[in-house]
PDB file of N, CA, C, O and CB in Angstrom:
ATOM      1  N   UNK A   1      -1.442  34.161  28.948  1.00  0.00           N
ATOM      2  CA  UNK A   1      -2.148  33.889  27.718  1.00  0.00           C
ATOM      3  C   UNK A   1      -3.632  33.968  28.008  1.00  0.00           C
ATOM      4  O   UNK A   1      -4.145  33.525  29.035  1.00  0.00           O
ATOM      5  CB  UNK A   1      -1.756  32.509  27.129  1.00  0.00           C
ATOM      6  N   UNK A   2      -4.150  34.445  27.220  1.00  0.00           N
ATOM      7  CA  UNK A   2      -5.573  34.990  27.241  1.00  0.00           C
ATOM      8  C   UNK A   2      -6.557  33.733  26.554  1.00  0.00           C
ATOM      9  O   UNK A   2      -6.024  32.773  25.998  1.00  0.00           O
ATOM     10  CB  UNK A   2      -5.647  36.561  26.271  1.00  0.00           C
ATOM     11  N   UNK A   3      -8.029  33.866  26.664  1.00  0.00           N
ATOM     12  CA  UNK A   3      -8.688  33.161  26.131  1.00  0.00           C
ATOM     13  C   UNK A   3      -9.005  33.092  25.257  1.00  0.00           C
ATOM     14  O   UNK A   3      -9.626  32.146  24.772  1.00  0.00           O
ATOM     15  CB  UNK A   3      -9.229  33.035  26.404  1.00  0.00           C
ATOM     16  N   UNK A   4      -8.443  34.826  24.365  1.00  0.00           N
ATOM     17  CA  UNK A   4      -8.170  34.716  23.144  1.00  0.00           C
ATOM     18  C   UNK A   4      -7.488  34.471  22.452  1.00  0.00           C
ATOM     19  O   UNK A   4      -8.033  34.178  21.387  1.00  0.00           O
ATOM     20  CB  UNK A   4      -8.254  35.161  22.821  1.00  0.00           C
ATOM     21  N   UNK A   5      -6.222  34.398  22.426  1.00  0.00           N
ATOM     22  CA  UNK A   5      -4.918  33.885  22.583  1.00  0.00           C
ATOM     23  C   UNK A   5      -4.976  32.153  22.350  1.00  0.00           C
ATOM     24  O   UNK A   5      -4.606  31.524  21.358  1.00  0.00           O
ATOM     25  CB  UNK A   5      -4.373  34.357  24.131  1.00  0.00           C
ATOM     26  N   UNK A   6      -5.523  31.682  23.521  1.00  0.00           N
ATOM     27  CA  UNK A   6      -5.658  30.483  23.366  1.00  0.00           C
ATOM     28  C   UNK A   6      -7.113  29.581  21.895  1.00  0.00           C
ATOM     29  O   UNK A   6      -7.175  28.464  21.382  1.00  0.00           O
ATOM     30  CB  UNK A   6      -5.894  30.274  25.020  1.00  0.00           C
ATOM     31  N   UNK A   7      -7.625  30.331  21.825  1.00  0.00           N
ATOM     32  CA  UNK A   7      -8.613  30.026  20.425  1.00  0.00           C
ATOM     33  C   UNK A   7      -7.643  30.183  19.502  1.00  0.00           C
ATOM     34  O   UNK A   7      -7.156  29.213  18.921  1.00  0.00           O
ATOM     35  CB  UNK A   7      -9.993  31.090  20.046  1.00  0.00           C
ATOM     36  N   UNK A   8      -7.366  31.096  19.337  1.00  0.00           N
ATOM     37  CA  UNK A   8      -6.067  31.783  17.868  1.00  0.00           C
ATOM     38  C   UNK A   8      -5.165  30.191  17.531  1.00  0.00           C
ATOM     39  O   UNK A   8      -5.130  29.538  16.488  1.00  0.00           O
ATOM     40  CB  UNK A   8      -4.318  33.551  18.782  1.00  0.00           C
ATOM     41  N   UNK A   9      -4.452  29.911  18.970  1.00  0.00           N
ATOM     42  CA  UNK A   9      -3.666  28.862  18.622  1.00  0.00           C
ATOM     43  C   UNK A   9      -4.291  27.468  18.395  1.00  0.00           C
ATOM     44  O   UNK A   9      -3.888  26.611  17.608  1.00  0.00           O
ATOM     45  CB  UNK A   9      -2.738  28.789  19.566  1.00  0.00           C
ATOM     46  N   UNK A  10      -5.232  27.408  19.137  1.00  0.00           N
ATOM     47  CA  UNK A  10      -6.430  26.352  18.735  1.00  0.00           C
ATOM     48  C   UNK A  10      -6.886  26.072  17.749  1.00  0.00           C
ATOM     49  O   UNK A  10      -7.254  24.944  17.423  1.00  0.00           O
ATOM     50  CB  UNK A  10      -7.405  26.484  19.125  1.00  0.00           C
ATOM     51  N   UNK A  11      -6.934  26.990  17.151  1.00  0.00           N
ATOM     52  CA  UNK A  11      -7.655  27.491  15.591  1.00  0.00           C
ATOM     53  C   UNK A  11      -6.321  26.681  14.249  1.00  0.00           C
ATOM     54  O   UNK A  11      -6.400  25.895  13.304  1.00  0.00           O
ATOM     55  CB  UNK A  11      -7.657  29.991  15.479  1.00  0.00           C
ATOM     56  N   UNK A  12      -5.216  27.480  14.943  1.00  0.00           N
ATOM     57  CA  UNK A  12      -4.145  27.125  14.012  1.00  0.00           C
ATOM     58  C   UNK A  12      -3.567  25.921  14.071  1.00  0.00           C
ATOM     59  O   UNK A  12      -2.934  25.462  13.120  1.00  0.00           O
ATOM     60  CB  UNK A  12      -3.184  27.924  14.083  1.00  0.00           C
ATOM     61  N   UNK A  13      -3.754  25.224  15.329  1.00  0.00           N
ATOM     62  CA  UNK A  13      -3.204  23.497  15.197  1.00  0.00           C
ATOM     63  C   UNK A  13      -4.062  23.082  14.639  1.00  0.00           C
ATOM     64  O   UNK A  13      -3.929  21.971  14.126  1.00  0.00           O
ATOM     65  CB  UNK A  13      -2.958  22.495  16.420  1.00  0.00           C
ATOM     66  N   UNK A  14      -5.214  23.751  14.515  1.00  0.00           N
ATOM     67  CA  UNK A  14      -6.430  22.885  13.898  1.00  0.00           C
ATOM     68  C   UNK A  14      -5.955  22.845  12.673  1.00  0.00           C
ATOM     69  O   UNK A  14      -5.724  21.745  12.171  1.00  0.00           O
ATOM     70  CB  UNK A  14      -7.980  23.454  13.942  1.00  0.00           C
ATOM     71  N   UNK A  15      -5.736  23.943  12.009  1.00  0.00           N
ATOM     72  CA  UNK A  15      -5.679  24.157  10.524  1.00  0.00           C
ATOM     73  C   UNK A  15      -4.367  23.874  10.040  1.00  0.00           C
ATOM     74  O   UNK A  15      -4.186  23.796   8.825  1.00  0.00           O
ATOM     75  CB  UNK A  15      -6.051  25.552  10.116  1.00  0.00           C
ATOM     76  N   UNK A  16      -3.235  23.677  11.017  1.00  0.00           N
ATOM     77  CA  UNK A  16      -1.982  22.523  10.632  1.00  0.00           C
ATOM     78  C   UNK A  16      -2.425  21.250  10.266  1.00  0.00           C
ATOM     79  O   UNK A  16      -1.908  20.804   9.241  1.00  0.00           O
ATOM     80  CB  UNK A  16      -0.993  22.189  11.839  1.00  0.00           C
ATOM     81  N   UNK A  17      -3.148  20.633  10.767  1.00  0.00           N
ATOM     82  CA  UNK A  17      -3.193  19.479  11.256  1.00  0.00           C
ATOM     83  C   UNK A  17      -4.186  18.886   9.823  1.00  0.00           C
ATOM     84  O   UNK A  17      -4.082  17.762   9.332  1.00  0.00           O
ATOM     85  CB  UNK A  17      -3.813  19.464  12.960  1.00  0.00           C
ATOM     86  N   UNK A  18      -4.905  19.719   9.468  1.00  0.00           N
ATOM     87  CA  UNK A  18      -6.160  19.517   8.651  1.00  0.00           C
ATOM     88  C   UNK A  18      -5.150  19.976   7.082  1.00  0.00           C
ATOM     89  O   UNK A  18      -5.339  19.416   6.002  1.00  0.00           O
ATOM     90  CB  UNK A  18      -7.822  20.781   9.251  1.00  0.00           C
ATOM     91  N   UNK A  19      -4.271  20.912   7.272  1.00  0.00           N
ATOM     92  CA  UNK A  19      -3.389  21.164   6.271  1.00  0.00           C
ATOM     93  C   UNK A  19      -2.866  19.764   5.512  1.00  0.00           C
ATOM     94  O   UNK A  19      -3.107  19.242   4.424  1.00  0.00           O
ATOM     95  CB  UNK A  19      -2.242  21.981   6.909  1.00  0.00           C
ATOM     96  N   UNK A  20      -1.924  19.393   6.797  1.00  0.00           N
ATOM     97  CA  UNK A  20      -1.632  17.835   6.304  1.00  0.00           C
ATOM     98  C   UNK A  20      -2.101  16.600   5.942  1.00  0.00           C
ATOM     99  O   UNK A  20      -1.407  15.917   5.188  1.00  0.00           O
ATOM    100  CB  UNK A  20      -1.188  17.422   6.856  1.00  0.00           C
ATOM    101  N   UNK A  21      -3.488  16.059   6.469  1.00  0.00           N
ATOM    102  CA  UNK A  21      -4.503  15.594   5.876  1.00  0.00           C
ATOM    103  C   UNK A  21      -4.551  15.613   4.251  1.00  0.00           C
ATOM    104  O   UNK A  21      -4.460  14.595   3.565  1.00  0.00           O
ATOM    105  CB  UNK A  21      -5.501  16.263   6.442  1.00  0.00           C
ATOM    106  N   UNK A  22      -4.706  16.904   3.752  1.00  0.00           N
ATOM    107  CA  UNK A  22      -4.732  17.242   2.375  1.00  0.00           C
ATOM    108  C   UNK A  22      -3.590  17.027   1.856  1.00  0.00           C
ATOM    109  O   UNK A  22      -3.589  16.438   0.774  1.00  0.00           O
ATOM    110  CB  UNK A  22      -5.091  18.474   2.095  1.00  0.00           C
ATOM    111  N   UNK A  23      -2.247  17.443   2.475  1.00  0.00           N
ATOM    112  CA  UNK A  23      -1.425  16.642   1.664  1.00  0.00           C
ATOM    113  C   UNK A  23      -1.010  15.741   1.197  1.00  0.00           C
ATOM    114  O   UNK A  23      -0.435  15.510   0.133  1.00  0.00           O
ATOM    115  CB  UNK A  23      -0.975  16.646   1.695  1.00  0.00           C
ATOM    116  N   UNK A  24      -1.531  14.756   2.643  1.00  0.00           N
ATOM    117  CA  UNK A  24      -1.125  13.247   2.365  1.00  0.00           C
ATOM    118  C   UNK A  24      -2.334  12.735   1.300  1.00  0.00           C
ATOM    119  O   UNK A  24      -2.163  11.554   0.997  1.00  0.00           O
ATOM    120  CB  UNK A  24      -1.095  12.218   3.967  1.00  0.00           C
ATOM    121  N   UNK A  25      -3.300  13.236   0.780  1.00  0.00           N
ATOM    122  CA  UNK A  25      -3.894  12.835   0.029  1.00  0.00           C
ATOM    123  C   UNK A  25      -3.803  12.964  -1.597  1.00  0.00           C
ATOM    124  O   UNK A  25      -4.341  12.233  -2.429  1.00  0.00           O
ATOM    125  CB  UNK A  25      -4.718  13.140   0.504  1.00  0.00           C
ATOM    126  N   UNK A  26      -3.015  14.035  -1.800  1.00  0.00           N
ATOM    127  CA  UNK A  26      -2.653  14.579  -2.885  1.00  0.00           C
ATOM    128  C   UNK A  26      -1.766  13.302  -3.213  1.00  0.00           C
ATOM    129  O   UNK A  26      -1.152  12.693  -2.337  1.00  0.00           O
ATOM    130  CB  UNK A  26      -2.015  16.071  -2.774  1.00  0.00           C
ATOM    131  N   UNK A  27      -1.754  12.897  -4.769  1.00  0.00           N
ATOM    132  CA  UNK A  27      -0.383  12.093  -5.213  1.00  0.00           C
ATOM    133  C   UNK A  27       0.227  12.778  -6.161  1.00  0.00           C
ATOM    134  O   UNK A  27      -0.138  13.558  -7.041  1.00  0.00           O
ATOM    135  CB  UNK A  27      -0.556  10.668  -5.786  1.00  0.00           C
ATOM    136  N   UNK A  28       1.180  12.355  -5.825  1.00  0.00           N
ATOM    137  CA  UNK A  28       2.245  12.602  -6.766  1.00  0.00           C
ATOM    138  C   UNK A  28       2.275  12.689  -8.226  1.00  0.00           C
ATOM    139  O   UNK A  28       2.388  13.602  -9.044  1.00  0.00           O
ATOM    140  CB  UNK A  28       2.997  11.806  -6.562  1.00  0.00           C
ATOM    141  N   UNK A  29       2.096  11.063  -8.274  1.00  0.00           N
ATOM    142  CA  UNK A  29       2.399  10.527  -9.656  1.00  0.00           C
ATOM    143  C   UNK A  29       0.470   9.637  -9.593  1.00  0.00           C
ATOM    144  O   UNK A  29      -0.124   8.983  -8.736  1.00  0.00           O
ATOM    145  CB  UNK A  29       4.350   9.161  -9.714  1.00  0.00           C
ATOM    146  N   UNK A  30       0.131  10.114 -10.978  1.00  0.00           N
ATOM    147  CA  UNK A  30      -1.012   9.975 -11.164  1.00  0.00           C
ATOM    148  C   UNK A  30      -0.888   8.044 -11.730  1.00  0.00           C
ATOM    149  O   UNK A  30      -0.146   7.554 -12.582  1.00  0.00           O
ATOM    150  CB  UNK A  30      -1.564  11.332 -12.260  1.00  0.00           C
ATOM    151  N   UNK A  31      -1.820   7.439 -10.941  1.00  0.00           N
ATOM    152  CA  UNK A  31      -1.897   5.689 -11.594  1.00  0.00           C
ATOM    153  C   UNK A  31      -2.889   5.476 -12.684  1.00  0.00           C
ATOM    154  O   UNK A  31      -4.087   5.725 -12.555  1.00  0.00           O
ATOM    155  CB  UNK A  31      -2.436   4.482 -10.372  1.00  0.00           C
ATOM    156  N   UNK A  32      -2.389   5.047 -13.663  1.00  0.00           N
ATOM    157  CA  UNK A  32      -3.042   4.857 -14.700  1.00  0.00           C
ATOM    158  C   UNK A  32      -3.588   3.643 -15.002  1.00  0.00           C
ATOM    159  O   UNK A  32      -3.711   2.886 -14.040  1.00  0.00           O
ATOM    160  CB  UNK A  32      -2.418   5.191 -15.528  1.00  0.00           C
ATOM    161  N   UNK A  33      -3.911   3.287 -15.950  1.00  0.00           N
ATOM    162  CA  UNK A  33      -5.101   1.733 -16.637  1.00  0.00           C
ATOM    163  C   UNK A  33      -3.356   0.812 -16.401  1.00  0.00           C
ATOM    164  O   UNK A  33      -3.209  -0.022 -15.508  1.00  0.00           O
ATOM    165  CB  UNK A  33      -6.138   1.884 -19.373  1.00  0.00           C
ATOM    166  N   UNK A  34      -2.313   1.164 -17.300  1.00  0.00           N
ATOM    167  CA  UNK A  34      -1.093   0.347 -17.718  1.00  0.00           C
ATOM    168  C   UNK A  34      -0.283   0.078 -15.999  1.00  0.00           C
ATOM    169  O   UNK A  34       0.573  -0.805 -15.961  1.00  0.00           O
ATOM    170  CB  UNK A  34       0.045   1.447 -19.080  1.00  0.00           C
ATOM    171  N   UNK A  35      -0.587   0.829 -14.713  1.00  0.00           N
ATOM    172  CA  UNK A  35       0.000   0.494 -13.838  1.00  0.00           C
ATOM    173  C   UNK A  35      -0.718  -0.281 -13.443  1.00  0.00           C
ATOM    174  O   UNK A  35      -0.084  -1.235 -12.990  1.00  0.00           O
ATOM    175  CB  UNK A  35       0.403   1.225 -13.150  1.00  0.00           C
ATOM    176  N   UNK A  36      -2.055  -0.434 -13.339  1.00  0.00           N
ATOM    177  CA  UNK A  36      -3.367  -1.122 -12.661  1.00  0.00           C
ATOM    178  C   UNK A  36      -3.084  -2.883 -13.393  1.00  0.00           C
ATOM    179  O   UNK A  36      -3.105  -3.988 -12.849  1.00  0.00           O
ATOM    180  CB  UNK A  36      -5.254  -0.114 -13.340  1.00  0.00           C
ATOM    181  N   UNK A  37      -2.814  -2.430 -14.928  1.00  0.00           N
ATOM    182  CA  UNK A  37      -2.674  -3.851 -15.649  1.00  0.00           C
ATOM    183  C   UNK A  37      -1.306  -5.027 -15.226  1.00  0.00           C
ATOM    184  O   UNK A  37      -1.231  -6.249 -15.096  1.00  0.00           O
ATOM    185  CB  UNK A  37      -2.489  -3.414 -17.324  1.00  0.00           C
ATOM    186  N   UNK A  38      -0.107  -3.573 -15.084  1.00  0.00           N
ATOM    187  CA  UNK A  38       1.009  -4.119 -14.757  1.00  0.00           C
ATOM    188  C   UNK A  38       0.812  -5.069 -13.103  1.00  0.00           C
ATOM    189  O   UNK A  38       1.102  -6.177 -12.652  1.00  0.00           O
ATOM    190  CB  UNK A  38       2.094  -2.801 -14.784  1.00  0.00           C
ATOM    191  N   UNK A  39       0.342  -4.182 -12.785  1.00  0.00           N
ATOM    192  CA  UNK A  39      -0.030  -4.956 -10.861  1.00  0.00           C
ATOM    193  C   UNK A  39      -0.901  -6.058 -11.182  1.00  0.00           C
ATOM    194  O   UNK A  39      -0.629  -7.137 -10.657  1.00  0.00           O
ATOM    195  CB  UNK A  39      -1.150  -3.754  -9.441  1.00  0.00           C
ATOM    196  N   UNK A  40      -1.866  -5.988 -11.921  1.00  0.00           N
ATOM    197  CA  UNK A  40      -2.394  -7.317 -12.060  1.00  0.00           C
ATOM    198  C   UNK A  40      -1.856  -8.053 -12.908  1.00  0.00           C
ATOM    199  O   UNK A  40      -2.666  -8.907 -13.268  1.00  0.00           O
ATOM    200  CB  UNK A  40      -3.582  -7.371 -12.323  1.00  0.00           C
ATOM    201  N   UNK A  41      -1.010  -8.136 -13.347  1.00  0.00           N
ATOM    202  CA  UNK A  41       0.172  -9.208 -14.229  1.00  0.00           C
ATOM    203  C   UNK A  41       1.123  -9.451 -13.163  1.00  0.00           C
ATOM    204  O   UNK A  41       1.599 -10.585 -13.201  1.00  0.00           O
ATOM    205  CB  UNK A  41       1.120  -8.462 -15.732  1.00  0.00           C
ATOM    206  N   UNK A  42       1.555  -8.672 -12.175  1.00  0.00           N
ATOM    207  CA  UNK A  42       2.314  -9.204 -11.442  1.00  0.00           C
ATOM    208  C   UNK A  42       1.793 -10.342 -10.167  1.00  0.00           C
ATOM    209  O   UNK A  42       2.413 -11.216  -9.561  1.00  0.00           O
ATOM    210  CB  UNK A  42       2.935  -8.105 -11.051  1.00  0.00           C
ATOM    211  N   UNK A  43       0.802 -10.012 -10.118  1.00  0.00           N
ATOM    212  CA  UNK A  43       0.189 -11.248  -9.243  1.00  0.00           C
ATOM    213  C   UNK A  43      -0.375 -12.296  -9.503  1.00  0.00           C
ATOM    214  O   UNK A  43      -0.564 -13.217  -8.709  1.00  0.00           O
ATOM    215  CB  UNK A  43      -0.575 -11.004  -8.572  1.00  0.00           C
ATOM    216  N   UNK A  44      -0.916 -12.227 -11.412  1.00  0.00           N
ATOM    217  CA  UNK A  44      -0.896 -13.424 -11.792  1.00  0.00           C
ATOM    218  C   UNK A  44       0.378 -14.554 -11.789  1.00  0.00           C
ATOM    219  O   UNK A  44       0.271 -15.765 -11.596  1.00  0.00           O
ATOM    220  CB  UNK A  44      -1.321 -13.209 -12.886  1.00  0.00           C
ATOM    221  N   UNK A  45       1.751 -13.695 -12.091  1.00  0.00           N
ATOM    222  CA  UNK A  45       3.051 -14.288 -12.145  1.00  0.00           C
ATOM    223  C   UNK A  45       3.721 -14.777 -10.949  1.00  0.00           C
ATOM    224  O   UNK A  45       4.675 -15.543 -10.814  1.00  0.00           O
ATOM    225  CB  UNK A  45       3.856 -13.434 -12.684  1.00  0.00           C
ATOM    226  N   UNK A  46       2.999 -14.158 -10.122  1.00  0.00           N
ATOM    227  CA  UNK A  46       3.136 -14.683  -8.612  1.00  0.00           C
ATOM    228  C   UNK A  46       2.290 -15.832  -7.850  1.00  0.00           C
ATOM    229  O   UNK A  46       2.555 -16.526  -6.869  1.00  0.00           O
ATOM    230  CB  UNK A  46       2.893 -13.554  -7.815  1.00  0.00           C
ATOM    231  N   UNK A  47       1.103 -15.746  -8.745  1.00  0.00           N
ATOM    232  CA  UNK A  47       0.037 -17.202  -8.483  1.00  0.00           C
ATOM    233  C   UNK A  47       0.919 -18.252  -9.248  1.00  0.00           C
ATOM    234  O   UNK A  47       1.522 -19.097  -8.586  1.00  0.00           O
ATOM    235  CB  UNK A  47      -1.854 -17.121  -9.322  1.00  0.00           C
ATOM    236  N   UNK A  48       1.010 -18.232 -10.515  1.00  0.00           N
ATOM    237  CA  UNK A  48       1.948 -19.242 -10.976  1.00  0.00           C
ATOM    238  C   UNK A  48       3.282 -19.945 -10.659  1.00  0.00           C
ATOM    239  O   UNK A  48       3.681 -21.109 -10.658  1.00  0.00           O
ATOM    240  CB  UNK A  48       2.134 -18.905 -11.809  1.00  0.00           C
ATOM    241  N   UNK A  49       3.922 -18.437 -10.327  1.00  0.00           N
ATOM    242  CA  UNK A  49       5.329 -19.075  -9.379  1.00  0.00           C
ATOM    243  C   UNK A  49       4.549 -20.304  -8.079  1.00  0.00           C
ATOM    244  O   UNK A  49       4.361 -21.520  -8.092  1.00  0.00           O
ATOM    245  CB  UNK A  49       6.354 -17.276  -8.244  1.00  0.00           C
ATOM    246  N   UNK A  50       4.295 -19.302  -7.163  1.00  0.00           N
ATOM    247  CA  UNK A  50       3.707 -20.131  -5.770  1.00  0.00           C
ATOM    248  C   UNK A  50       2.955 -21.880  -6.685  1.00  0.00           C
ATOM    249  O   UNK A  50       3.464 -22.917  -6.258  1.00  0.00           O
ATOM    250  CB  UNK A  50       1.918 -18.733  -4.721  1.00  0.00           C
ATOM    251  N   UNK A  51       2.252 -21.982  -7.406  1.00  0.00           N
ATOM    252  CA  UNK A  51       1.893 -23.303  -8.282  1.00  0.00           C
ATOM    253  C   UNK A  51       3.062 -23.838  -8.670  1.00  0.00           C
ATOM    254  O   UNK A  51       3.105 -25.032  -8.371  1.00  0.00           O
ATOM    255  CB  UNK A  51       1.031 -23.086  -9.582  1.00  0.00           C
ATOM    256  N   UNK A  52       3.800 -23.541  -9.083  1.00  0.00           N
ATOM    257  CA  UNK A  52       5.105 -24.091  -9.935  1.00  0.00           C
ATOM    258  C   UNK A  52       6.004 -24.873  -8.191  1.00  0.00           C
ATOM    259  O   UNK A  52       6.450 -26.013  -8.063  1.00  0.00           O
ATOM    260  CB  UNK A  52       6.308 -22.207 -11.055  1.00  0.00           C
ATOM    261  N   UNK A  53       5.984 -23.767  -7.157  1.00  0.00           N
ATOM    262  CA  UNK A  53       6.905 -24.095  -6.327  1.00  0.00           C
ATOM    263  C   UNK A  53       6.191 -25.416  -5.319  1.00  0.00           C
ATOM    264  O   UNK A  53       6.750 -26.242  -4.597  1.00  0.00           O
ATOM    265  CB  UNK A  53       7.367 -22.681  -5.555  1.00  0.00           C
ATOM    266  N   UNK A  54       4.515 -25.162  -5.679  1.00  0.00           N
ATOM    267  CA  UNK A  54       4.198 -26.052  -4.543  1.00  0.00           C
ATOM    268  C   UNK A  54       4.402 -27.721  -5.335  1.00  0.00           C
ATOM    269  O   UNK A  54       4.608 -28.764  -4.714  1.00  0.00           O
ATOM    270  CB  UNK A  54       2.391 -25.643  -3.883  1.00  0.00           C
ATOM    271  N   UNK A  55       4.296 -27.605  -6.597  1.00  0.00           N
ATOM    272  CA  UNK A  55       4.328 -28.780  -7.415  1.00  0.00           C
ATOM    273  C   UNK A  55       5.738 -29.321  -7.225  1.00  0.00           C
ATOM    274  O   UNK A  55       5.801 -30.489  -6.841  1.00  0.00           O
ATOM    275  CB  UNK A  55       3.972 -28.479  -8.938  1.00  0.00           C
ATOM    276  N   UNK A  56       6.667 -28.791  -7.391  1.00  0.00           N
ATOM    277  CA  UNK A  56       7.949 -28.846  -6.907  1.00  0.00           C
ATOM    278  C   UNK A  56       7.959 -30.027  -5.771  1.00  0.00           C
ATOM    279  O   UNK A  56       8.213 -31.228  -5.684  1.00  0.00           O
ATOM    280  CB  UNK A  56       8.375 -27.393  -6.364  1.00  0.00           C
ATOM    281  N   UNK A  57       7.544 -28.980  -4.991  1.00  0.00           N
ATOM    282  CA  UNK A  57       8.166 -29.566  -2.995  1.00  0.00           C
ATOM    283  C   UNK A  57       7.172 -31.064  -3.600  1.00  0.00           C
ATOM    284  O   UNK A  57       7.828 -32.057  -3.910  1.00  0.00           O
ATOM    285  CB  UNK A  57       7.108 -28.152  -0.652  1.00  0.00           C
ATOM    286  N   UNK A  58       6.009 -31.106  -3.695  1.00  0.00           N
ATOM    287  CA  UNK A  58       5.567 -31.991  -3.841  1.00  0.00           C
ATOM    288  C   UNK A  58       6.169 -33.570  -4.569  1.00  0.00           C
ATOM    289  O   UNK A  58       6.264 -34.650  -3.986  1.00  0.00           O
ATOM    290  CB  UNK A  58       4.749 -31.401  -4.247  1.00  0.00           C
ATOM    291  N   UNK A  59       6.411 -33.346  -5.579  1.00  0.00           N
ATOM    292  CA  UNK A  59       7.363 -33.763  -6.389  1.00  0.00           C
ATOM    293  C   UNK A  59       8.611 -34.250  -5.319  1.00  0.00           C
ATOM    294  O   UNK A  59       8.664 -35.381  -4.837  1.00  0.00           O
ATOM    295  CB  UNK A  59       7.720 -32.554  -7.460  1.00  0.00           C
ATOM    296  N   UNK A  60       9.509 -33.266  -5.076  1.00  0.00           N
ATOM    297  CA  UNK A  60      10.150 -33.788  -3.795  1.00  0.00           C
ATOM    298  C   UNK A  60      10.135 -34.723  -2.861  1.00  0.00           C
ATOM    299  O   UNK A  60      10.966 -35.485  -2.366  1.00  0.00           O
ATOM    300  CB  UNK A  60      10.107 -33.218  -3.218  1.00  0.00           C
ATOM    301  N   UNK A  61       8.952 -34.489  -2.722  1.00  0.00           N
ATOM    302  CA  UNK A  61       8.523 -35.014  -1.070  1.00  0.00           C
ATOM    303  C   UNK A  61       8.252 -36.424  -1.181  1.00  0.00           C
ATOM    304  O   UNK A  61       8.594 -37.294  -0.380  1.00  0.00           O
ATOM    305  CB  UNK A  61       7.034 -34.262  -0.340  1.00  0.00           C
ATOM    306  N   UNK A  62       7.460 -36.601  -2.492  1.00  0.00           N
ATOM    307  CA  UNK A  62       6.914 -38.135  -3.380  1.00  0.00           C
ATOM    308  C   UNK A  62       8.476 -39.024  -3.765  1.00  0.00           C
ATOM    309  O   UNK A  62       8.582 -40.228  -3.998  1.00  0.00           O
ATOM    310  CB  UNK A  62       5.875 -37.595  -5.356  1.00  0.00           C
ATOM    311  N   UNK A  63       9.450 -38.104  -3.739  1.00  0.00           N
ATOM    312  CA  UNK A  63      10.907 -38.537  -4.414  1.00  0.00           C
ATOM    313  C   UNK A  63      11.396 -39.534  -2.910  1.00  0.00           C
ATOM    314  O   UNK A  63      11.794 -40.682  -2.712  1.00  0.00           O
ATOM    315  CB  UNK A  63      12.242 -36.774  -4.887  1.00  0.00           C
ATOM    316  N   UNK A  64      11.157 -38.590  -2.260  1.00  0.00           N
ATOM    317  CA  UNK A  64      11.950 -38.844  -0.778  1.00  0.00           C
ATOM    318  C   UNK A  64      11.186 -39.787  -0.058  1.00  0.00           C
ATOM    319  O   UNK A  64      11.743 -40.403   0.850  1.00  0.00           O
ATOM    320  CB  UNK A  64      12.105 -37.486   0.224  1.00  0.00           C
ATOM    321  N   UNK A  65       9.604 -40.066  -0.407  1.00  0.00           N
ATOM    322  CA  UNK A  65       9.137 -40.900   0.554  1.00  0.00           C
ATOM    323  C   UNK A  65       9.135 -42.326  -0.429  1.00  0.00           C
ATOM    324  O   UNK A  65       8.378 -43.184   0.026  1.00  0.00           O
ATOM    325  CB  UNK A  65       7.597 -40.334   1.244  1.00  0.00           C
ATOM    326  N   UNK A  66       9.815 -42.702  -1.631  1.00  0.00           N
ATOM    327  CA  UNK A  66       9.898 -43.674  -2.310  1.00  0.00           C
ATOM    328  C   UNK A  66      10.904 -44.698  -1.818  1.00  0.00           C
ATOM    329  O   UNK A  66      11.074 -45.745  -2.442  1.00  0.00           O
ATOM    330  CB  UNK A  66      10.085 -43.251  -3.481  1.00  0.00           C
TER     331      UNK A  66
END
């Protein structure tokens, strides 16, 4: 293999490699305002759960040390 030879393939892992880059950046499925809203409704509902559960144990814990 030559030293030209060896650039050629140099060249082309390069441009595999840089190929995929771009793909993984591309999406699929485009995110909109209503997915952005939905995700932030779901973590409000998840702050509230975690509140609801710590009031709970608490509650509990006040039961058990009576």
């Amino acid at each position: 293999m030559g030293l030209k030879d060896a650039k050629i393939k140099f060249i082309e892992e390069e441009e595999e490699a840089t190929s995929g880059k771009k793909d993984e950046s591309k999406s699929v499925i485009k995110w909109t305002e209503d997915d952005q809203k939905n995700l932030m409704d779901l973590g409000n509902l998840e702050l509230e759960r975690n509140t609801r559960l710590e009031n709970l144990i608490a509650r509990r814990r006040k039961e058990i040390d009576i």
